Amino acid sequence: MSKIIRIIGAIILFFHGLIHLMGTTVYMKLGSLDGFPYKTSILNGRMDLGESGIYIFGVLWALAAIGFVVTTVGLFTQSKWNQSLLVGVSIFSLILTGLDWEIASTGFIVNVAILAIIWIVSSQKRQRKLNLSA
């Protein structure tokens, strides 16, 4: 992977992680954001978590943020563990954004795109290995 693509990818992952902190801020009542109302329910209001449950939901958003920031470091250092962590944190984020679709639908789409890119890159790597061994 070229250095420029790695830098662009790292920047996207870093900012995607920071955006997760919006959920943390609102759901843990650390602050308020325009267009991101405090609520205690998920699944478009179908499941009420209560005050404690939504606080925990906010903590989960913080964990996703940390995961994306760590994958940014892993991408820069070209760590072997990075792809596995990125898949895991993207799936975790996909679940969180799916549960909060009315607010986080764009994040859901970004997670799908991240997972698609990982799949494409992995497929290309496997194909190169097959071509080299043939």
Short mmCIF file of C-alpha atoms in Angstrom, two decimals:
data_model
loop_
_atom_site.label_atom_id
_atom_site.label_comp_id
_atom_site.label_asym_id
_atom_site.label_seq_id
_atom_site.Cartn_x
_atom_site.Cartn_y
_atom_site.Cartn_z
CA MET A 1 0.00 0.00 0.00
CA SER A 2 1.40 3.38 -0.95
CA LYS A 3 2.31 5.86 1.75
CA ILE A 4 -0.22 8.44 0.51
CA ILE A 5 -3.10 5.95 0.59
CA ARG A 6 -2.03 4.84 4.08
CA ILE A 7 -2.00 8.47 5.29
CA ILE A 8 -5.42 9.20 3.77
CA GLY A 9 -6.83 6.01 5.29
CA ALA A 10 -5.34 6.87 8.68
CA ILE A 11 -6.85 10.35 8.58
CA ILE A 12 -10.29 8.94 7.72
CA LEU A 13 -10.08 6.35 10.50
CA PHE A 14 -8.89 8.95 13.01
CA PHE A 15 -11.76 11.33 12.24
CA HIS A 16 -14.28 8.49 12.19
CA GLY A 17 -13.08 7.66 15.69
CA LEU A 18 -13.40 11.26 16.82
CA ILE A 19 -16.93 11.42 15.47
CA HIS A 20 -17.80 8.50 17.76
CA LEU A 21 -17.03 10.84 20.65
CA MET A 22 -20.15 12.79 19.71
CA GLY A 23 -22.23 9.82 20.91
CA THR A 24 -20.12 9.59 24.02
CA THR A 25 -20.59 13.29 24.76
CA VAL A 26 -24.36 13.25 24.38
CA TYR A 27 -25.21 9.87 25.90
CA MET A 28 -22.95 10.29 28.92
CA LYS A 29 -24.34 13.81 29.40
CA LEU A 30 -20.90 15.38 29.05
CA GLY A 31 -22.31 18.05 26.77
CA SER A 32 -24.89 18.73 24.10
CA LEU A 33 -24.60 18.95 20.34
CA ASP A 34 -26.94 20.59 17.85
CA GLY A 35 -28.73 17.94 15.81
CA PHE A 36 -27.80 15.18 18.25
CA PRO A 37 -30.46 15.14 20.96
CA TYR A 38 -30.10 13.29 24.23
CA LYS A 39 -32.41 10.31 24.43
CA THR A 40 -32.55 7.06 26.36
CA SER A 41 -33.77 4.87 23.51
CA ILE A 42 -32.22 3.07 20.55
CA LEU A 43 -33.65 1.32 17.50
CA ASN A 44 -35.61 4.44 16.50
CA GLY A 45 -37.28 4.62 19.91
CA ARG A 46 -38.32 0.96 20.02
CA MET A 47 -36.01 0.06 22.93
CA ASP A 48 -35.68 2.32 25.97
CA LEU A 49 -32.40 1.73 27.81
CA GLY A 50 -33.07 4.19 30.61
CA GLU A 51 -30.51 6.63 32.01
CA SER A 52 -27.99 3.97 33.06
CA GLY A 53 -28.31 1.98 29.87
CA ILE A 54 -27.79 4.96 27.59
CA TYR A 55 -24.78 5.97 29.69
CA ILE A 56 -23.27 2.54 29.00
CA PHE A 57 -24.16 3.01 25.33
CA GLY A 58 -22.13 6.24 25.46
CA VAL A 59 -19.20 4.33 26.96
CA LEU A 60 -19.40 1.86 24.07
CA TRP A 61 -19.17 4.78 21.64
CA ALA A 62 -15.98 5.85 23.45
CA LEU A 63 -14.53 2.34 23.08
CA ALA A 64 -15.20 2.49 19.34
CA ALA A 65 -13.47 5.88 19.20
CA ILE A 66 -10.43 4.47 20.98
CA GLY A 67 -10.42 1.47 18.65
CA PHE A 68 -10.34 3.65 15.55
CA VAL A 69 -7.59 5.86 16.96
CA VAL A 70 -5.50 2.78 17.80
CA THR A 71 -6.02 1.44 14.27
CA THR A 72 -4.74 4.77 12.98
CA VAL A 73 -1.49 4.18 14.87
CA GLY A 74 -1.38 0.59 13.59
CA LEU A 75 -1.83 1.78 10.03
CA PHE A 76 1.08 4.22 10.34
CA THR A 77 3.33 1.60 11.93
CA GLN A 78 2.12 -1.12 9.51
CA SER A 79 1.46 -3.42 12.45
CA LYS A 80 0.42 -7.00 11.71
CA TRP A 81 -2.46 -6.83 14.23
CA ASN A 82 -3.96 -3.72 12.68
CA GLN A 83 -6.21 -5.33 10.07
CA SER A 84 -7.80 -7.68 12.60
CA LEU A 85 -8.43 -4.81 15.01
CA LEU A 86 -9.83 -2.66 12.21
CA VAL A 87 -12.27 -5.39 11.17
CA GLY A 88 -13.36 -5.88 14.78
CA VAL A 89 -13.80 -2.20 15.60
CA SER A 90 -15.59 -1.56 12.29
CA ILE A 91 -18.08 -4.35 12.99
CA PHE A 92 -18.52 -3.04 16.56
CA SER A 93 -19.09 0.46 15.18
CA LEU A 94 -21.47 -0.92 12.56
CA ILE A 95 -23.59 -2.40 15.34
CA LEU A 96 -23.56 0.84 17.36
CA THR A 97 -24.48 2.97 14.37
CA GLY A 98 -27.17 0.50 13.35
CA LEU A 99 -28.71 0.68 16.81
CA ASP A 100 -28.78 4.48 16.52
CA TRP A 101 -29.64 4.67 12.81
CA GLU A 102 -31.68 7.89 12.99
CA ILE A 103 -28.60 9.80 14.18
CA ALA A 104 -25.72 7.66 12.90
CA SER A 105 -26.78 6.39 9.46
CA THR A 106 -23.81 8.09 7.80
CA GLY A 107 -21.45 6.33 10.22
CA PHE A 108 -23.11 3.03 9.34
CA ILE A 109 -22.36 3.64 5.66
CA VAL A 110 -18.75 4.62 6.46
CA ASN A 111 -18.32 1.36 8.39
CA VAL A 112 -19.68 -0.66 5.47
CA ALA A 113 -17.23 1.16 3.17
CA ILE A 114 -14.31 0.45 5.53
CA LEU A 115 -15.21 -3.25 5.65
CA ALA A 116 -15.60 -3.38 1.86
CA ILE A 117 -12.17 -1.79 1.36
CA ILE A 118 -10.60 -4.26 3.78
CA TRP A 119 -12.22 -7.14 1.90
CA ILE A 120 -11.03 -5.82 -1.49
CA VAL A 121 -7.48 -5.22 -0.28
CA SER A 122 -7.35 -8.68 1.35
CA SER A 123 -8.67 -10.30 -1.82
CA GLN A 124 -6.01 -8.55 -3.88
CA LYS A 125 -3.28 -9.69 -1.48
CA ARG A 126 -4.51 -13.29 -1.65
CA GLN A 127 -4.63 -13.13 -5.44
CA ARG A 128 -1.05 -11.80 -5.57
CA LYS A 129 0.12 -14.65 -3.35
CA LEU A 130 -1.62 -17.20 -5.58
CA ASN A 131 -0.05 -15.66 -8.68
CA LEU A 132 3.42 -15.73 -7.09
CA SER A 133 3.12 -19.37 -6.06
CA ALA A 134 1.89 -20.47 -9.49
#
